[in-house]
Amino acid sequence: MYIFFNLTGIFFVLLSCVSCTKEVFPNDVPAPARVNVVFSPGGLGDQGYNDLILAGFLKLRLAYPDVCFIFYTPESVEEAETIVTDWIAAPAGSSDELFVLASSDYEDMISGILDGQSRYDSPDTGKDILLMESRNRGSLPILTLRISIYGASYLAGLSAAEHYGDRPAVVVGANPYDEPVLSAVYGFMDGWKSVTATGIDTVFMSTDWNGFIMSEEAYRMTGEWAQTYGFVFPVAGGTNNGIYKYLREYPGSMKTAGMDTDQSYLCSDIVGSVLKHIDRLVYDAVGQWIETGDIAEQGYCGLA
């Protein structure tokens, strides 16, 4: 895993160099746009949500070869804050720039940075910020997009209860403060309860973003959960891989679901997957920004 991430980092650097070769443009020809993306700390390689976001941006890279794409993979929210603060402080260049915060983990951070400020609107400075998975309750001068998976998770809970409701279930979330996680947690629980009176519990791995990168802890805890529960619904990013690993090694211990992508190949006890096509939303929304300099409406998608 260590080698993988280092190679990935090298790939990003090379990609950026290819995309951002310095050129001189005539006065009447605008310089190519720049898109900066900060991924969730430790998120890439989760075989789910974060990898889907990357796939969306790589498709954009092919569709818009003149646009400069720069990717950051910080090790913590604090490191991400430094990256964002430096970008905001830098003077606007000759090209429009979009800074994408590809995780709801960054909502409090960007709220603290931009509170009371309005100087980053694209018409004024050519610099925009896009925060993913946010309602923007603070009315910050940013763009947002999000997907609610309550409906899809509700159907997953209903189906799981119909087929495996003879034993209790457990829902495993990354942390209790992440709105997208809670949407899936509540959706599954409501679906489960609509079919059976068999108990259902919730477990949160952490109180912050670390809950998405705790696969080793999840592996250990799955052995404990299997003693009580017949179904586990994981909503914890890369942490989910620890659950799938345990069930590969001890098949039949309990049933589970894939998250964000079709993950049925990861173990035989995955009986279905909740799909979250964030790659399509990224492609459409950021593609619109590249072509028009704006995203017409705050993106929000639900059950399709």
mmCIF file of C-alpha atoms in Angstrom, residues 21-215:
data_model
loop_
_atom_site.group_PDB
_atom_site.id
_atom_site.type_symbol
_atom_site.label_atom_id
_atom_site.label_comp_id
_atom_site.label_asym_id
_atom_site.label_seq_id
_atom_site.Cartn_x
_atom_site.Cartn_y
_atom_site.Cartn_z
ATOM 1 C CA THR A 21 3.458 23.436 -19.731
ATOM 2 C CA LYS A 22 4.122 27.183 -19.765
ATOM 3 C CA GLU A 23 3.024 28.832 -22.991
ATOM 4 C CA VAL A 24 2.594 32.384 -24.218
ATOM 5 C CA PHE A 25 -0.895 33.177 -25.461
ATOM 6 C CA PRO A 26 -1.945 36.114 -27.664
ATOM 7 C CA ASN A 27 -3.884 38.837 -25.876
ATOM 8 C CA ASP A 28 -7.161 37.798 -27.492
ATOM 9 C CA VAL A 29 -6.802 34.106 -26.586
ATOM 10 C CA PRO A 30 -7.615 33.221 -22.947
ATOM 11 C CA ALA A 31 -5.151 31.007 -21.114
ATOM 12 C CA PRO A 32 -6.415 27.472 -20.378
ATOM 13 C CA ALA A 33 -8.360 27.021 -17.147
ATOM 14 C CA ARG A 34 -6.827 25.324 -14.126
ATOM 15 C CA VAL A 35 -8.603 22.821 -11.890
ATOM 16 C CA ASN A 36 -7.076 22.001 -8.491
ATOM 17 C CA VAL A 37 -8.436 19.006 -6.568
ATOM 18 C CA VAL A 38 -7.798 18.144 -2.919
ATOM 19 C CA PHE A 39 -8.832 14.583 -2.135
ATOM 20 C CA SER A 40 -9.900 13.316 1.273
ATOM 21 C CA PRO A 41 -6.955 12.468 3.570
ATOM 22 C CA GLY A 42 -5.999 8.858 2.917
ATOM 23 C CA GLY A 43 -9.007 8.459 0.648
ATOM 24 C CA LEU A 44 -7.516 7.321 -2.646
ATOM 25 C CA GLY A 45 -7.313 3.577 -3.021
ATOM 26 C CA ASP A 46 -10.597 2.923 -1.211
ATOM 27 C CA GLN A 47 -11.985 1.071 -4.260
ATOM 28 C CA GLY A 48 -15.106 3.181 -3.871
ATOM 29 C CA TYR A 49 -16.077 6.835 -3.478
ATOM 30 C CA ASN A 50 -12.687 8.551 -3.732
ATOM 31 C CA ASP A 51 -11.528 6.380 -6.593
ATOM 32 C CA LEU A 52 -14.777 7.223 -8.396
ATOM 33 C CA ILE A 53 -14.062 10.935 -7.987
ATOM 34 C CA LEU A 54 -10.600 10.406 -9.454
ATOM 35 C CA ALA A 55 -12.146 8.506 -12.383
ATOM 36 C CA GLY A 56 -14.441 11.466 -13.065
ATOM 37 C CA PHE A 57 -11.520 13.889 -13.174
ATOM 38 C CA LEU A 58 -9.442 11.608 -15.388
ATOM 39 C CA LYS A 59 -12.344 11.492 -17.857
ATOM 40 C CA LEU A 60 -12.414 15.287 -17.755
ATOM 41 C CA ARG A 61 -8.671 15.318 -18.438
ATOM 42 C CA LEU A 62 -9.260 13.339 -21.621
ATOM 43 C CA ALA A 63 -12.231 15.471 -22.669
ATOM 44 C CA TYR A 64 -10.457 18.799 -22.024
ATOM 45 C CA PRO A 65 -6.769 18.248 -22.821
ATOM 46 C CA ASP A 66 -5.962 21.978 -22.682
ATOM 47 C CA VAL A 67 -7.112 22.321 -19.080
ATOM 48 C CA CYS A 68 -4.496 22.040 -16.338
ATOM 49 C CA PHE A 69 -5.466 19.536 -13.618
ATOM 50 C CA ILE A 70 -3.500 19.465 -10.349
ATOM 51 C CA PHE A 71 -4.231 16.824 -7.702
ATOM 52 C CA TYR A 72 -3.352 16.936 -3.999
ATOM 53 C CA THR A 73 -3.454 14.009 -1.575
ATOM 54 C CA PRO A 74 -2.928 15.517 1.905
ATOM 55 C CA GLU A 75 -2.261 13.363 4.926
ATOM 56 C CA SER A 76 -4.535 15.418 7.165
ATOM 57 C CA VAL A 77 -7.160 18.158 7.147
ATOM 58 C CA GLU A 78 -4.528 20.514 8.549
ATOM 59 C CA GLU A 79 -2.280 19.905 5.550
ATOM 60 C CA ALA A 80 -5.229 20.472 3.231
ATOM 61 C CA GLU A 81 -5.946 23.769 4.991
ATOM 62 C CA THR A 82 -2.430 24.980 4.246
ATOM 63 C CA ILE A 83 -2.836 24.084 0.574
ATOM 64 C CA VAL A 84 -6.161 25.913 0.311
ATOM 65 C CA THR A 85 -4.980 28.982 2.250
ATOM 66 C CA ASP A 86 -1.912 29.331 0.033
ATOM 67 C CA TRP A 87 -4.067 29.079 -3.092
ATOM 68 C CA ILE A 88 -6.506 31.717 -1.841
ATOM 69 C CA ALA A 89 -3.671 34.078 -0.891
ATOM 70 C CA ALA A 90 -2.000 33.780 -4.296
ATOM 71 C CA PRO A 91 -2.967 36.521 -6.788
ATOM 72 C CA ALA A 92 -5.324 35.532 -9.592
ATOM 73 C CA GLY A 93 -3.503 34.547 -12.760
ATOM 74 C CA SER A 94 -4.401 34.968 -16.416
ATOM 75 C CA SER A 95 -6.591 31.849 -16.411
ATOM 76 C CA ASP A 96 -9.733 30.983 -14.492
ATOM 77 C CA GLU A 97 -9.151 28.565 -11.621
ATOM 78 C CA LEU A 98 -11.392 26.127 -9.790
ATOM 79 C CA PHE A 99 -10.370 24.652 -6.447
ATOM 80 C CA VAL A 100 -12.278 21.457 -5.655
ATOM 81 C CA LEU A 101 -12.525 20.202 -2.088
ATOM 82 C CA ALA A 102 -13.478 16.603 -2.775
ATOM 83 C CA SER A 103 -14.800 15.688 0.656
ATOM 84 C CA SER A 104 -17.352 16.824 3.209
ATOM 85 C CA ASP A 105 -14.475 16.573 5.719
ATOM 86 C CA TYR A 106 -13.429 20.034 4.547
ATOM 87 C CA GLU A 107 -16.671 21.883 5.276
ATOM 88 C CA ASP A 108 -15.676 23.207 8.709
ATOM 89 C CA MET A 109 -12.220 24.065 7.410
ATOM 90 C CA ILE A 110 -13.414 26.169 4.484
ATOM 91 C CA SER A 111 -16.091 27.778 6.641
ATOM 92 C CA GLY A 112 -13.376 28.976 9.003
ATOM 93 C CA ILE A 113 -11.260 30.295 6.142
ATOM 94 C CA LEU A 114 -13.999 32.098 4.218
ATOM 95 C CA ASP A 115 -16.311 33.235 7.000
ATOM 96 C CA GLY A 116 -17.507 36.732 6.144
ATOM 97 C CA GLN A 117 -15.548 36.941 2.886
ATOM 98 C CA SER A 118 -16.913 37.234 -0.652
ATOM 99 C CA ARG A 119 -13.869 38.013 -2.809
ATOM 100 C CA TYR A 120 -13.592 34.622 -4.464
ATOM 101 C CA ASP A 121 -16.570 34.731 -6.816
ATOM 102 C CA SER A 122 -15.489 33.861 -10.345
ATOM 103 C CA PRO A 123 -16.774 37.056 -12.056
ATOM 104 C CA ASP A 124 -14.535 39.152 -9.816
ATOM 105 C CA THR A 125 -11.313 37.200 -9.518
ATOM 106 C CA GLY A 126 -11.480 34.207 -11.850
ATOM 107 C CA LYS A 127 -11.124 31.913 -8.818
ATOM 108 C CA ASP A 128 -13.897 29.582 -7.653
ATOM 109 C CA ILE A 129 -14.131 27.025 -4.868
ATOM 110 C CA LEU A 130 -16.266 23.894 -5.214
ATOM 111 C CA LEU A 131 -17.073 21.933 -2.050
ATOM 112 C CA MET A 132 -18.441 18.449 -2.557
ATOM 113 C CA GLU A 133 -21.131 16.853 -0.375
ATOM 114 C CA SER A 134 -22.226 20.100 1.236
ATOM 115 C CA ARG A 135 -25.487 22.033 1.687
ATOM 116 C CA ASN A 136 -23.500 25.232 2.251
ATOM 117 C CA ARG A 137 -25.611 26.149 5.248
ATOM 118 C CA GLY A 138 -23.286 29.049 6.004
ATOM 119 C CA SER A 139 -24.025 30.672 2.613
ATOM 120 C CA LEU A 140 -20.332 30.856 1.771
ATOM 121 C CA PRO A 141 -19.235 32.258 -1.614
ATOM 122 C CA ILE A 142 -18.602 28.782 -3.014
ATOM 123 C CA LEU A 143 -20.122 26.251 -5.380
ATOM 124 C CA THR A 144 -21.429 22.930 -4.061
ATOM 125 C CA LEU A 145 -22.631 19.574 -5.302
ATOM 126 C CA ARG A 146 -23.840 16.517 -3.438
ATOM 127 C CA ILE A 147 -25.588 13.173 -3.731
ATOM 128 C CA SER A 148 -28.024 11.834 -1.158
ATOM 129 C CA ILE A 149 -28.023 8.046 -0.890
ATOM 130 C CA TYR A 150 -30.807 7.867 1.678
ATOM 131 C CA GLY A 151 -33.234 6.406 -0.869
ATOM 132 C CA ALA A 152 -30.841 3.802 -2.238
ATOM 133 C CA SER A 153 -29.795 2.848 1.286
ATOM 134 C CA TYR A 154 -33.446 2.559 2.317
ATOM 135 C CA LEU A 155 -34.015 0.031 -0.467
ATOM 136 C CA ALA A 156 -30.854 -1.802 0.594
ATOM 137 C CA GLY A 157 -32.144 -2.032 4.169
ATOM 138 C CA LEU A 158 -35.545 -3.219 2.998
ATOM 139 C CA SER A 159 -34.037 -5.920 0.799
ATOM 140 C CA ALA A 160 -31.539 -7.025 3.455
ATOM 141 C CA ALA A 161 -34.309 -7.355 6.041
ATOM 142 C CA GLU A 162 -36.481 -9.402 3.708
ATOM 143 C CA HIS A 163 -33.715 -11.925 3.052
ATOM 144 C CA TYR A 164 -31.590 -11.833 6.216
ATOM 145 C CA GLY A 165 -33.873 -10.352 8.853
ATOM 146 C CA ASP A 166 -33.837 -13.448 11.027
ATOM 147 C CA ARG A 167 -30.763 -12.042 12.824
ATOM 148 C CA PRO A 168 -29.954 -8.479 13.967
ATOM 149 C CA ALA A 169 -28.008 -6.113 11.716
ATOM 150 C CA VAL A 170 -25.335 -3.509 12.382
ATOM 151 C CA VAL A 171 -24.634 -0.317 10.434
ATOM 152 C CA VAL A 172 -20.998 0.819 10.527
ATOM 153 C CA GLY A 173 -20.380 4.521 9.863
ATOM 154 C CA ALA A 174 -17.107 6.416 9.587
ATOM 155 C CA ASN A 175 -18.168 9.096 12.081
ATOM 156 C CA PRO A 176 -21.433 10.551 13.418
ATOM 157 C CA TYR A 177 -20.844 14.061 12.061
ATOM 158 C CA ASP A 178 -20.533 13.374 8.339
ATOM 159 C CA GLU A 179 -23.849 14.197 6.656
ATOM 160 C CA PRO A 180 -23.466 11.827 3.654
ATOM 161 C CA VAL A 181 -22.625 8.989 6.046
ATOM 162 C CA LEU A 182 -25.649 9.736 8.223
ATOM 163 C CA SER A 183 -27.891 9.852 5.151
ATOM 164 C CA ALA A 184 -26.908 6.279 4.294
ATOM 165 C CA VAL A 185 -27.059 5.107 7.920
ATOM 166 C CA TYR A 186 -30.577 6.439 8.486
ATOM 167 C CA GLY A 187 -31.752 5.222 5.102
ATOM 168 C CA PHE A 188 -30.661 1.636 5.727
ATOM 169 C CA MET A 189 -32.048 1.609 9.259
ATOM 170 C CA ASP A 190 -35.434 2.939 8.150
ATOM 171 C CA GLY A 191 -35.620 0.376 5.368
ATOM 172 C CA TRP A 192 -34.688 -2.452 7.727
ATOM 173 C CA LYS A 193 -37.239 -1.399 10.340
ATOM 174 C CA SER A 194 -39.998 -1.185 7.730
ATOM 175 C CA VAL A 195 -39.779 -4.946 7.210
ATOM 176 C CA THR A 196 -38.711 -6.583 10.457
ATOM 177 C CA ALA A 197 -38.698 -5.971 14.186
ATOM 178 C CA THR A 198 -35.344 -7.716 14.480
ATOM 179 C CA GLY A 199 -32.858 -5.362 16.100
ATOM 180 C CA ILE A 200 -30.424 -3.081 14.295
ATOM 181 C CA ASP A 201 -27.505 -1.222 15.872
ATOM 182 C CA THR A 202 -25.061 1.461 14.762
ATOM 183 C CA VAL A 203 -21.311 1.665 15.296
ATOM 184 C CA PHE A 204 -19.169 4.679 14.406
ATOM 185 C CA MET A 205 -15.475 4.047 13.904
ATOM 186 C CA SER A 206 -14.274 7.503 14.970
ATOM 187 C CA THR A 207 -15.366 11.080 15.634
ATOM 188 C CA ASP A 208 -13.524 12.589 12.645
ATOM 189 C CA TRP A 209 -12.151 11.819 9.163
ATOM 190 C CA ASN A 210 -9.954 9.016 10.535
ATOM 191 C CA GLY A 211 -13.056 6.839 10.539
ATOM 192 C CA PHE A 212 -12.626 6.447 6.791
ATOM 193 C CA ILE A 213 -9.144 4.904 7.030
ATOM 194 C CA MET A 214 -9.459 2.331 9.823
ATOM 195 C CA SER A 215 -9.552 -0.915 7.854
#
